[in-house]
Short mmCIF file of C-alpha atoms and ligand atoms in Angstrom, two decimals:
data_model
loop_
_atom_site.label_atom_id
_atom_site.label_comp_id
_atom_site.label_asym_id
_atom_site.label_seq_id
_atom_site.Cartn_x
_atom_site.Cartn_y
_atom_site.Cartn_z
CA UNK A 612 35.01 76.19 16.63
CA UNK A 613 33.67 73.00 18.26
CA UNK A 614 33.32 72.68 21.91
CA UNK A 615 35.18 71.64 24.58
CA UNK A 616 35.36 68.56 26.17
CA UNK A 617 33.73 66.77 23.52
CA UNK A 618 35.45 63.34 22.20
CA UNK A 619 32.96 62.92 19.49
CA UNK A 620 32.75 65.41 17.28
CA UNK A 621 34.73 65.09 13.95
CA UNK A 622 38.38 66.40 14.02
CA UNK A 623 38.80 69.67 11.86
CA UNK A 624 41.67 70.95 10.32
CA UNK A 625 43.73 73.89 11.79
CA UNK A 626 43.99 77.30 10.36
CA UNK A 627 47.28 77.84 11.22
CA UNK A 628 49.81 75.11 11.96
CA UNK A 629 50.28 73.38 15.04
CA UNK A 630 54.14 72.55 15.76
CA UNK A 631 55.55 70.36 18.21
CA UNK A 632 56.54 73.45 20.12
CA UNK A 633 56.16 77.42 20.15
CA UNK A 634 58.96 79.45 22.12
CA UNK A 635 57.77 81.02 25.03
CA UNK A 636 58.85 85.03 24.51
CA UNK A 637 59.09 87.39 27.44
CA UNK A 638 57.76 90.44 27.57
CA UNK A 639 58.35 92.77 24.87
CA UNK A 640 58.39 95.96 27.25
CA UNK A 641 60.71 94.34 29.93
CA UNK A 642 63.11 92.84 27.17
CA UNK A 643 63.33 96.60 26.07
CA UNK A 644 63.93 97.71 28.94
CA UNK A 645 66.61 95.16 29.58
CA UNK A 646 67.89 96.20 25.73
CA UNK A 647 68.36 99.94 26.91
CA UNK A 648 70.08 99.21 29.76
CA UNK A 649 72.82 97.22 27.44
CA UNK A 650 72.57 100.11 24.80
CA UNK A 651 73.55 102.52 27.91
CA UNK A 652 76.52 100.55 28.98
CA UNK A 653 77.90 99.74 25.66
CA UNK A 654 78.66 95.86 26.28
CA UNK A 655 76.70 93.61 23.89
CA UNK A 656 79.13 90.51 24.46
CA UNK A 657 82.37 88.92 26.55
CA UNK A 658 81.03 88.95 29.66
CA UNK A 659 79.34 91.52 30.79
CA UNK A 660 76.91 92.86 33.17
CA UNK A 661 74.02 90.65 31.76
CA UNK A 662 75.68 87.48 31.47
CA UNK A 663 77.12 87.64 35.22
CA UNK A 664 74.14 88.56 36.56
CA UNK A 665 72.14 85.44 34.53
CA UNK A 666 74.89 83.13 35.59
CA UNK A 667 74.54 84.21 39.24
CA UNK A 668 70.57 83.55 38.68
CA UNK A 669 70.92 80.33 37.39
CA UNK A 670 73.13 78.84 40.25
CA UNK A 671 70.38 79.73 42.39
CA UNK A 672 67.75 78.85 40.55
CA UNK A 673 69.09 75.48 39.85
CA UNK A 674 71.23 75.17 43.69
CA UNK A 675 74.75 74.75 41.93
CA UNK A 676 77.40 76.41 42.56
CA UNK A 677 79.08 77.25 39.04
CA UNK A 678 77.71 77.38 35.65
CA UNK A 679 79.05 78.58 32.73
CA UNK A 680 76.91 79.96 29.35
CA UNK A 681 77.66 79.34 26.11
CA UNK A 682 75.85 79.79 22.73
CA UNK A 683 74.22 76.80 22.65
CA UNK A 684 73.80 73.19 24.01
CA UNK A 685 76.00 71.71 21.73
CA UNK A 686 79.08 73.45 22.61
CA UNK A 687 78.27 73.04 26.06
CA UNK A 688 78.31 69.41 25.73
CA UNK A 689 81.78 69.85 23.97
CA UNK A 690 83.03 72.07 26.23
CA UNK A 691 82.18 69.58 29.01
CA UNK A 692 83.84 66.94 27.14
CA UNK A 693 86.86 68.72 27.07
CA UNK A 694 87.17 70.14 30.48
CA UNK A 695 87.14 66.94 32.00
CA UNK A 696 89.74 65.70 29.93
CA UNK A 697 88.48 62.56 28.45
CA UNK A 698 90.17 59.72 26.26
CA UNK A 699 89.33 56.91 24.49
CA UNK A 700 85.13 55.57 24.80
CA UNK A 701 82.67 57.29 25.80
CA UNK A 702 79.46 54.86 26.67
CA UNK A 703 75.96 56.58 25.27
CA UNK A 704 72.74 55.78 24.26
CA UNK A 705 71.34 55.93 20.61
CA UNK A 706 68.25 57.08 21.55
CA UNK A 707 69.23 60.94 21.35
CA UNK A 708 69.52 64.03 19.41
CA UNK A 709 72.55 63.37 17.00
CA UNK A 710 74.28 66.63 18.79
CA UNK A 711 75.08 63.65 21.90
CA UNK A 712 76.87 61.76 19.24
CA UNK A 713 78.46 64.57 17.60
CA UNK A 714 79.94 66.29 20.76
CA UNK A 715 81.92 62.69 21.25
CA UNK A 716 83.17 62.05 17.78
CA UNK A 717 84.05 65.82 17.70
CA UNK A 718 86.21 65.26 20.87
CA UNK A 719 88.04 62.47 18.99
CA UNK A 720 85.89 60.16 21.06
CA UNK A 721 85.00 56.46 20.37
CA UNK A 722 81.27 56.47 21.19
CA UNK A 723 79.94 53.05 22.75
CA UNK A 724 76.20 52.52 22.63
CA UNK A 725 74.13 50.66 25.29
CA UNK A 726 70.53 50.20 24.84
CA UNK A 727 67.93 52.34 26.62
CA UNK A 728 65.21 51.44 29.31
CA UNK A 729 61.52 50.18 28.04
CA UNK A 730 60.09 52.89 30.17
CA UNK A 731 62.15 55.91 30.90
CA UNK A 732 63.98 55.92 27.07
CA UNK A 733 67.04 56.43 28.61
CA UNK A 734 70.06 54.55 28.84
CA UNK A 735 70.02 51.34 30.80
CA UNK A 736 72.30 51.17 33.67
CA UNK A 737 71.72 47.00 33.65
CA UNK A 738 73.27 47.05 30.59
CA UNK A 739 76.61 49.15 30.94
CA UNK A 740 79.39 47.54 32.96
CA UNK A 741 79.17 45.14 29.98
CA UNK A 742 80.37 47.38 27.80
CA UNK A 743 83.12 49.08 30.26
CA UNK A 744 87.03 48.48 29.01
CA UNK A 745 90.26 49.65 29.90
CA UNK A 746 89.78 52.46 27.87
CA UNK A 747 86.41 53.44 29.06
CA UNK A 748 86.46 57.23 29.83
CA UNK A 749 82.78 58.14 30.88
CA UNK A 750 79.35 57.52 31.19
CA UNK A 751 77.30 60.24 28.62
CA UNK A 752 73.91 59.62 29.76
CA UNK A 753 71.09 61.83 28.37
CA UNK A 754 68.00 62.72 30.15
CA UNK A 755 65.77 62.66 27.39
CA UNK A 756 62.40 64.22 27.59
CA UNK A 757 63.45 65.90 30.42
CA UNK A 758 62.96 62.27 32.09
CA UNK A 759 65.66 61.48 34.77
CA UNK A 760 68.10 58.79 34.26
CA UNK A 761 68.29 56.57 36.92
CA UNK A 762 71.14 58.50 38.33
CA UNK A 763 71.62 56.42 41.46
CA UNK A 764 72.71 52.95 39.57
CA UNK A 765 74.81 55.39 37.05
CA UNK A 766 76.84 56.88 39.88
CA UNK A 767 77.04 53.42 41.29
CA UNK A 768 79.08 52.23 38.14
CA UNK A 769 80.85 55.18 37.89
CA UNK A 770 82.23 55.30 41.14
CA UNK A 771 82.81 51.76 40.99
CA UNK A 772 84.85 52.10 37.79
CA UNK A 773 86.16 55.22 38.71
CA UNK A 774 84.88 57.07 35.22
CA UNK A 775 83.39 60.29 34.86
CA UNK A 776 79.72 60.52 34.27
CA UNK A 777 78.33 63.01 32.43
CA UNK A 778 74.52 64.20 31.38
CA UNK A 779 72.95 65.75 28.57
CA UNK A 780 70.04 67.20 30.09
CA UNK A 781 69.74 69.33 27.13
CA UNK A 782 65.54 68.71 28.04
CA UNK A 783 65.84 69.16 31.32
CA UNK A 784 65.61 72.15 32.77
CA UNK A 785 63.29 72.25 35.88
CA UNK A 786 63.11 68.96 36.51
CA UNK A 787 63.44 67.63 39.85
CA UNK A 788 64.45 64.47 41.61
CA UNK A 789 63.21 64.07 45.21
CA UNK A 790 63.42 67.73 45.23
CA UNK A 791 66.66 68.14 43.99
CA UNK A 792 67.60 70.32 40.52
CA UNK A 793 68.33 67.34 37.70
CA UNK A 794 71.92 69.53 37.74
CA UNK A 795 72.83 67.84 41.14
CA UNK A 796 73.91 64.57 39.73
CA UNK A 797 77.55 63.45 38.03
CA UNK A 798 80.21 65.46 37.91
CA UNK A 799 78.75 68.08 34.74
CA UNK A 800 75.95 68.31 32.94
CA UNK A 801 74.60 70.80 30.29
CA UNK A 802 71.36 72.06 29.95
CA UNK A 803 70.36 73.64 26.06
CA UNK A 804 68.68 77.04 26.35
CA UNK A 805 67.90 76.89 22.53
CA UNK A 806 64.42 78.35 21.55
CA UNK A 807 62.24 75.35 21.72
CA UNK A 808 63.14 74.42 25.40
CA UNK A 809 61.32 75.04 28.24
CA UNK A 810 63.64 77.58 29.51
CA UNK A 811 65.39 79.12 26.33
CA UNK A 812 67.62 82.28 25.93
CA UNK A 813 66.68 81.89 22.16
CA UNK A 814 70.03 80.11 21.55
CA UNK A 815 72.27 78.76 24.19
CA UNK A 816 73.93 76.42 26.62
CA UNK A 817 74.86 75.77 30.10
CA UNK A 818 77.24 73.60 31.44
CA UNK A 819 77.08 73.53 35.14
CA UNK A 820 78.83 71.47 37.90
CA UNK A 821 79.84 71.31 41.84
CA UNK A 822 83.59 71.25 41.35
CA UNK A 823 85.35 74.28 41.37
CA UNK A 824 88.51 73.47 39.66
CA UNK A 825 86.34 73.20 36.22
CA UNK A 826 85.16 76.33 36.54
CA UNK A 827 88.27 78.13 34.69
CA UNK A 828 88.97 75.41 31.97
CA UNK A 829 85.22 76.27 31.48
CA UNK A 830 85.37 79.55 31.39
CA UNK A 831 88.55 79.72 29.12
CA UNK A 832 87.34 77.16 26.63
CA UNK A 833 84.16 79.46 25.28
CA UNK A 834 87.07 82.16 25.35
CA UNK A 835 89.91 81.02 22.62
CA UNK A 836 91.62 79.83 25.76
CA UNK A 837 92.17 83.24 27.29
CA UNK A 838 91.29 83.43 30.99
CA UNK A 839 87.82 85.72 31.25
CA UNK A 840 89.72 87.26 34.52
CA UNK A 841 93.28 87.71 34.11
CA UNK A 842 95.01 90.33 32.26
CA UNK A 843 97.40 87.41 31.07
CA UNK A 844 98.58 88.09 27.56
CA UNK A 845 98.84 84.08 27.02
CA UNK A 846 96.45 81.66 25.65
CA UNK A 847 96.78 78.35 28.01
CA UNK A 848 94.46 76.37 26.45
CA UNK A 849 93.39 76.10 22.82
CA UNK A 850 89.17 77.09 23.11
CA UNK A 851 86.56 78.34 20.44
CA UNK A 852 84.38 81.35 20.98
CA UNK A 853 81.60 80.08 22.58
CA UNK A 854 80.46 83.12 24.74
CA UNK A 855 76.85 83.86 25.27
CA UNK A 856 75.75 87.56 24.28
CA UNK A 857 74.43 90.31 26.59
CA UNK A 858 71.23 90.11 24.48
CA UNK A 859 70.58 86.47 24.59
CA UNK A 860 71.48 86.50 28.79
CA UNK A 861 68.74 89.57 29.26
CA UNK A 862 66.01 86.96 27.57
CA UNK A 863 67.13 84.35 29.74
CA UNK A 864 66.79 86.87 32.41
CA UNK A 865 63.68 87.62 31.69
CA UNK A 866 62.42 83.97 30.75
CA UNK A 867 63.43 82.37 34.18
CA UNK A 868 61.23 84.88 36.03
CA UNK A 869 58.10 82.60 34.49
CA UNK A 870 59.79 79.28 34.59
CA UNK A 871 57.76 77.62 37.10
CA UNK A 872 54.35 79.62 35.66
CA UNK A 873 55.10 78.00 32.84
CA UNK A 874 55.92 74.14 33.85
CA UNK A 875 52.61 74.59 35.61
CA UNK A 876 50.92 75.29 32.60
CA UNK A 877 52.11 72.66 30.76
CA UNK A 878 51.52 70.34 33.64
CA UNK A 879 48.13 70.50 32.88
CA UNK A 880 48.47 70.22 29.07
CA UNK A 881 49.98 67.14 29.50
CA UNK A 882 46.98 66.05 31.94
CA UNK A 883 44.56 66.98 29.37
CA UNK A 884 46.81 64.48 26.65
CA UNK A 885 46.88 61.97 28.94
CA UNK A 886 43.16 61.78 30.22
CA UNK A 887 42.19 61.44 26.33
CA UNK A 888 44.76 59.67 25.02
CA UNK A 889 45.34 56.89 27.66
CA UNK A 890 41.82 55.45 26.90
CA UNK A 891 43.02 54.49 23.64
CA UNK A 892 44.14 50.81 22.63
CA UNK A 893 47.97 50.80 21.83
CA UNK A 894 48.41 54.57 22.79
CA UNK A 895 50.98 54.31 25.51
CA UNK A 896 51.73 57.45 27.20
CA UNK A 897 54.83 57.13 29.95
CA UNK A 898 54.13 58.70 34.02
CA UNK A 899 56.49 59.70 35.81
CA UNK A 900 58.02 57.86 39.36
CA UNK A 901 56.43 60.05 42.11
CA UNK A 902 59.63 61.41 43.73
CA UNK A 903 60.41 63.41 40.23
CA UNK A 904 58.94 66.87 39.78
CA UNK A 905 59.10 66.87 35.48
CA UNK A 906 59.14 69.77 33.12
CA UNK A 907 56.73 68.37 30.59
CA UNK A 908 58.83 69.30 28.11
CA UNK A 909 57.49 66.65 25.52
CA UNK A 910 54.56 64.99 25.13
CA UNK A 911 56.21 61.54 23.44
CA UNK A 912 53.29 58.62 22.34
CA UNK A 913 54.35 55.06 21.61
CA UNK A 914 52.18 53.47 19.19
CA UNK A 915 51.64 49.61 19.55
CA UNK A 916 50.64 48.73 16.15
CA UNK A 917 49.42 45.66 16.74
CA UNK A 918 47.23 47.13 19.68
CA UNK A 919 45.83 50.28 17.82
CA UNK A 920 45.44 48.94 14.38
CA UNK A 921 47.62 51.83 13.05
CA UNK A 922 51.35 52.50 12.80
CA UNK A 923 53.33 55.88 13.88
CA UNK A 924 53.47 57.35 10.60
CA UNK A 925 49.44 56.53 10.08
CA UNK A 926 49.08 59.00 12.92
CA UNK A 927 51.88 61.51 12.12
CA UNK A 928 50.56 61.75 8.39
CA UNK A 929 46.63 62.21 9.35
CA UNK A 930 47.84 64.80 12.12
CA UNK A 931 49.79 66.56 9.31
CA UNK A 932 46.83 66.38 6.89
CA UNK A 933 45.11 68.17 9.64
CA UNK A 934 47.86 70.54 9.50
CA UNK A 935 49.37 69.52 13.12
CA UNK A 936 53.10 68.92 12.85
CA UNK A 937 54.13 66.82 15.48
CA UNK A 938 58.21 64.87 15.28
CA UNK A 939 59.42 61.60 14.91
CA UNK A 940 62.03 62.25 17.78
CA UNK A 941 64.54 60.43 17.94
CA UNK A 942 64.36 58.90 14.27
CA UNK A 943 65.93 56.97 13.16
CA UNK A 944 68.99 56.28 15.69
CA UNK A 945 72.06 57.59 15.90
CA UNK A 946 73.65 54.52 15.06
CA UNK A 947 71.86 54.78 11.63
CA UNK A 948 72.78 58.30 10.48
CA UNK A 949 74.73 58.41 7.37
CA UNK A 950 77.32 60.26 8.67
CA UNK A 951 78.42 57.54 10.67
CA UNK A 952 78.78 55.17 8.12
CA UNK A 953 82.22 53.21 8.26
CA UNK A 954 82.08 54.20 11.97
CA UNK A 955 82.58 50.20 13.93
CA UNK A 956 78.97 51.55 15.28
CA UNK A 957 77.48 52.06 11.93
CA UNK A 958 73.77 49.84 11.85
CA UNK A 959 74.87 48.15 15.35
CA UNK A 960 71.32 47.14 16.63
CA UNK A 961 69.31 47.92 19.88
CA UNK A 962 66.34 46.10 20.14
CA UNK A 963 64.24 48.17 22.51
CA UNK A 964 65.98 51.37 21.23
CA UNK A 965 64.53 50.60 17.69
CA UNK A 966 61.30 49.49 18.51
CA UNK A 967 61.33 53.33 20.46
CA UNK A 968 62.41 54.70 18.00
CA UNK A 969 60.64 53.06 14.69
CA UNK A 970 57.16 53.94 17.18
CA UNK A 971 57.13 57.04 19.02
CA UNK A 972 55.96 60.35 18.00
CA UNK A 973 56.43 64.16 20.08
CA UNK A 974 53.03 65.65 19.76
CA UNK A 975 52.78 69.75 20.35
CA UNK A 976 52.97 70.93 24.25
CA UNK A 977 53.71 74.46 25.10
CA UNK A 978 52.01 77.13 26.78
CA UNK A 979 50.22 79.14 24.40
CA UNK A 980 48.72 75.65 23.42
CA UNK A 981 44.95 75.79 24.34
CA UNK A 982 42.78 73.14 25.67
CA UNK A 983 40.41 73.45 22.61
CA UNK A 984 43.54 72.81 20.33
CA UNK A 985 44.46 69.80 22.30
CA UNK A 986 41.39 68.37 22.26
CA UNK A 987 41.25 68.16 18.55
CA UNK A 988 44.62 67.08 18.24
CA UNK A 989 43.30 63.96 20.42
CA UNK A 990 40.05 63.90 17.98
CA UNK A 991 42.95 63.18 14.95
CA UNK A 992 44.64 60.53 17.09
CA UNK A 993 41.41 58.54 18.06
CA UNK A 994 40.26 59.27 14.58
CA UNK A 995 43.12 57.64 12.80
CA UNK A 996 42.27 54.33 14.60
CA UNK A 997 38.83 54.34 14.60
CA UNK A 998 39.13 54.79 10.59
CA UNK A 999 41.92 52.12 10.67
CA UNK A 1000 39.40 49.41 12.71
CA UNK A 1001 36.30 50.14 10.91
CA UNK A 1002 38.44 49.49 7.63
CA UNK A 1003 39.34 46.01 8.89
CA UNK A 1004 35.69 44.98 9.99
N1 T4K B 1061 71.49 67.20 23.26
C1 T4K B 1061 70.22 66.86 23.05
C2 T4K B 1061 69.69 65.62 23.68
C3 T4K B 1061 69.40 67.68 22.24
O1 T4K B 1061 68.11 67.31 22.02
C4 T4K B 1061 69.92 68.86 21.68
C5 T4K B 1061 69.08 69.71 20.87
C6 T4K B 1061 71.27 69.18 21.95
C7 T4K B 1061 72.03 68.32 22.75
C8 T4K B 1061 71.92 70.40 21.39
O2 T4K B 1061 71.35 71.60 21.93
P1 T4K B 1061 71.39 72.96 21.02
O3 T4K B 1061 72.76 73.07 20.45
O4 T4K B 1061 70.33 72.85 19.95
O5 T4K B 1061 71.09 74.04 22.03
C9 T4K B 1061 65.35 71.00 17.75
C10 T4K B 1061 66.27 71.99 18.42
O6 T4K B 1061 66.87 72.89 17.48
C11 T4K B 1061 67.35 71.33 19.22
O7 T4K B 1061 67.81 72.30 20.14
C12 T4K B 1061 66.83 70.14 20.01
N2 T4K B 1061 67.84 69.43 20.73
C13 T4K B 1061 66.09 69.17 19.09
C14 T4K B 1061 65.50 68.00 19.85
O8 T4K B 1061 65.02 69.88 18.49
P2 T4K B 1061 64.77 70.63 15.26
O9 T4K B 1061 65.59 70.59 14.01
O10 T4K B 1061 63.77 69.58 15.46
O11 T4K B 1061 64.09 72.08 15.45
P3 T4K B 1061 63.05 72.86 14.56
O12 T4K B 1061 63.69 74.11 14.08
O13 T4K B 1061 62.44 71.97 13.55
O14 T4K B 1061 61.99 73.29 15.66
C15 T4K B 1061 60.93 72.44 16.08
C16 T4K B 1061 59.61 73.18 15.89
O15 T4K B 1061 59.57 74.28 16.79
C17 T4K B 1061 59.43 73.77 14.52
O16 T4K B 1061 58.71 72.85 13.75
C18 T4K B 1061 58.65 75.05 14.75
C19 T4K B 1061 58.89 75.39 16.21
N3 T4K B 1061 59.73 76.58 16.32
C20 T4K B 1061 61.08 76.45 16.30
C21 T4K B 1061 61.88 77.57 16.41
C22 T4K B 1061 63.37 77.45 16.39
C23 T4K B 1061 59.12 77.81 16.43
O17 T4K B 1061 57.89 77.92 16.43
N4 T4K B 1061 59.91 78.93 16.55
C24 T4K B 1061 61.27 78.86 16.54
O18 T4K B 1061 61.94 79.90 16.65
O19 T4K B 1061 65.80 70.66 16.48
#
């Protein structure tokens, strides 16, 4: 195994592969423990004793007053959709996981792109209130990465125009604006707990908010419309069965005792990334504005190929030749999927979306991820160029 610290030796190939993220598990003796104590009681799903109790600890944890599980981020971001009763367009970025997209189309939603922010990747409020019409519902703005949105100018237009906003900060869990949970801003947002987040419950959703009167069309819409408390025989709204199980609630449980352990921990990962990648020529890695505490959920590169001699998929194909399988997320755009085709949106261009997009690469952070394996990964990256400029001399 080579040694630490050292930026010269030649990169080597890994034994076992390296993907852009590895779930964080808790404990197997506590989860069993947890698994007993459902086997005892006899409830494994419909909320029960689990679930309330994880609900309860993730109002606290994130300072909210409601939130409401489900089985996964995506049906969060429907259910959110639905509860606050939207029509017509919905304005959203390209620059996301097609899930966004779907949620809004699903809904019977027009979706109405507006191009994303050089630095931050997410949507760009300068560019919105140009695309705001009469039948302009909301604002879906995602914080991708886990990086905040600039949530100030957002509410701005929203209030102004008097439309909902909405995020998906399906990558966002933990992170902080001047202190304050990334759950505090617009009037709902949705976290995904799904297994390669930095807070999972294996699969799973939130969608959390300040206003009480969403809290039963919520609640009712992950329950075929039947209220969760009532002993009503009718169904008052017409929901899908989105309900989180007592099994999945223990691991989040579990998993949100080592939340913070575990941001830490990647904090310094991403250090480690930066202080070796940020020497190279066209490697651009983004910082973060100091009043936001991040997650460090990914660790996205943006390749200048003019600047480093080599393109995105040079890098991505030597890392996977090295057997380090990092993603090309988000490509291509949403705007370019084929299941949008004869959609008004279909091939609509972004210009700093696609250059993003057509350039950036996730490489592997998570917390099992060891310095030694991140140093090598940084060996493939600096090695891909060097090879590439020594080729043109
Ligand atoms: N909104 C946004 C902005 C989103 O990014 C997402 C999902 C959603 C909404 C919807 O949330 P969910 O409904 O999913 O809760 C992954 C995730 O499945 C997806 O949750 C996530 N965003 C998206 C960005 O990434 P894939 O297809 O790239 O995942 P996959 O299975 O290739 O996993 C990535 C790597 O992680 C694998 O190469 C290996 C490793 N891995 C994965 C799993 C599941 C493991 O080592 N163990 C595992 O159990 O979508």
């Amino acid at each position: 195994m080579p040694s630490l610290n050292n930026d010269r030796i030649a990169p080597y190939v890994f034994k076992r592969p390296i993907y852009v993220t590895k779930p964080q598990l808790p404990d197997l003796d506590q989860y069993m423990v947890a698994l007993s104590d459902i086997w005892s009681v006899g409830q494994v799903t419909n909320s029960g004793h689990q679930l309330r109790h994880y609900e309860s600890k993730i109002t606290d944890y994130l300072n909210i007053p409601h939130a409401c599980a489900v089985v996964n981020g995506h049906a969060a971001l429907e259910s959110a959709l639905r509860a606050l009763k939207l029509t017509g367009e919905v304005i959203t970025t390209p620059f996301t996981f097609p899930s966004t997209i779907h949620a809004i189309t699903l809904n019977g939603l027009q979706p109405v792109f507006c191009d994303i922010d050089a630095e931050s990747y997410n949507i760009d409020p300068a560019k919105i209130e140009a695309l705001i019409t009469k039948d302009t519902s909301a604002i879906l703005a995602v914080h991708v990465f886990g990086t905040p949105c600039n949530v100030e100018a957002l509410q701005k237009i929203a209030g102004k125009h008097q439309i909902k906003l909405i995020y998906d900060a399906a990558h966002a869990f933990g992170t902080r604006i001047n202190g304050n949970g990334i759950g505090q801003f617009g009037d709902m947002s949705i976290f995904s707990t799904h297994a390669t987040k930095v807070f999972h419950t294996i699969e799973g959703g939130l969608v959390i908010h300040k206003d009480e009167k969403y809290a039963r069309p919520l609640s009712q819409l992950r329950n075929f419309g039947y209220s969760e408390k009532s002993s009503d025989d009718d169904v008052e709204c017409i929901g899908a069965n989105y309900k989180m199980s007592e099994l999945h609630a223990a691991i989040g449980l579990l998993n949100l005792n080592t939340i913070d352990e575990q941001i830490c921990t990647r904090k310094g990962l991403f250090e480690l990334f930066y202080s070796k990648l940020n020497k190279l020529e066209g490697i651009h890695i983004r910082t973060y504005c100091e009043n936001v505490t991040p997650n460090y959920a990914y660790l996205p590169i943006l390749v200048d190929p003019q600047a480093s001699g080599v393109t995105r998929d040079d890098i991505y194909n030597n890392l996977s030749q090295h057997n380090v399988h990092a993603r090309k997320y988000f490509y291509p755009l949403c705007t370019q999927l084929s299941c949008y085709q004869g959609f008004p949106f279909y091939q609509q261009t972004f210009h700093i979306a696609a250059k993003v997009s057509n350039n950036i690469l996730c490489l592997p952070i998570y917390p099992a991820l060891g310095h030694n394996e991140v140093n090598n990964i940084c060996n493939i990256i600096s090695s891909t160029i060097s090879a590439s400029v020594s080729h043109q001399k």
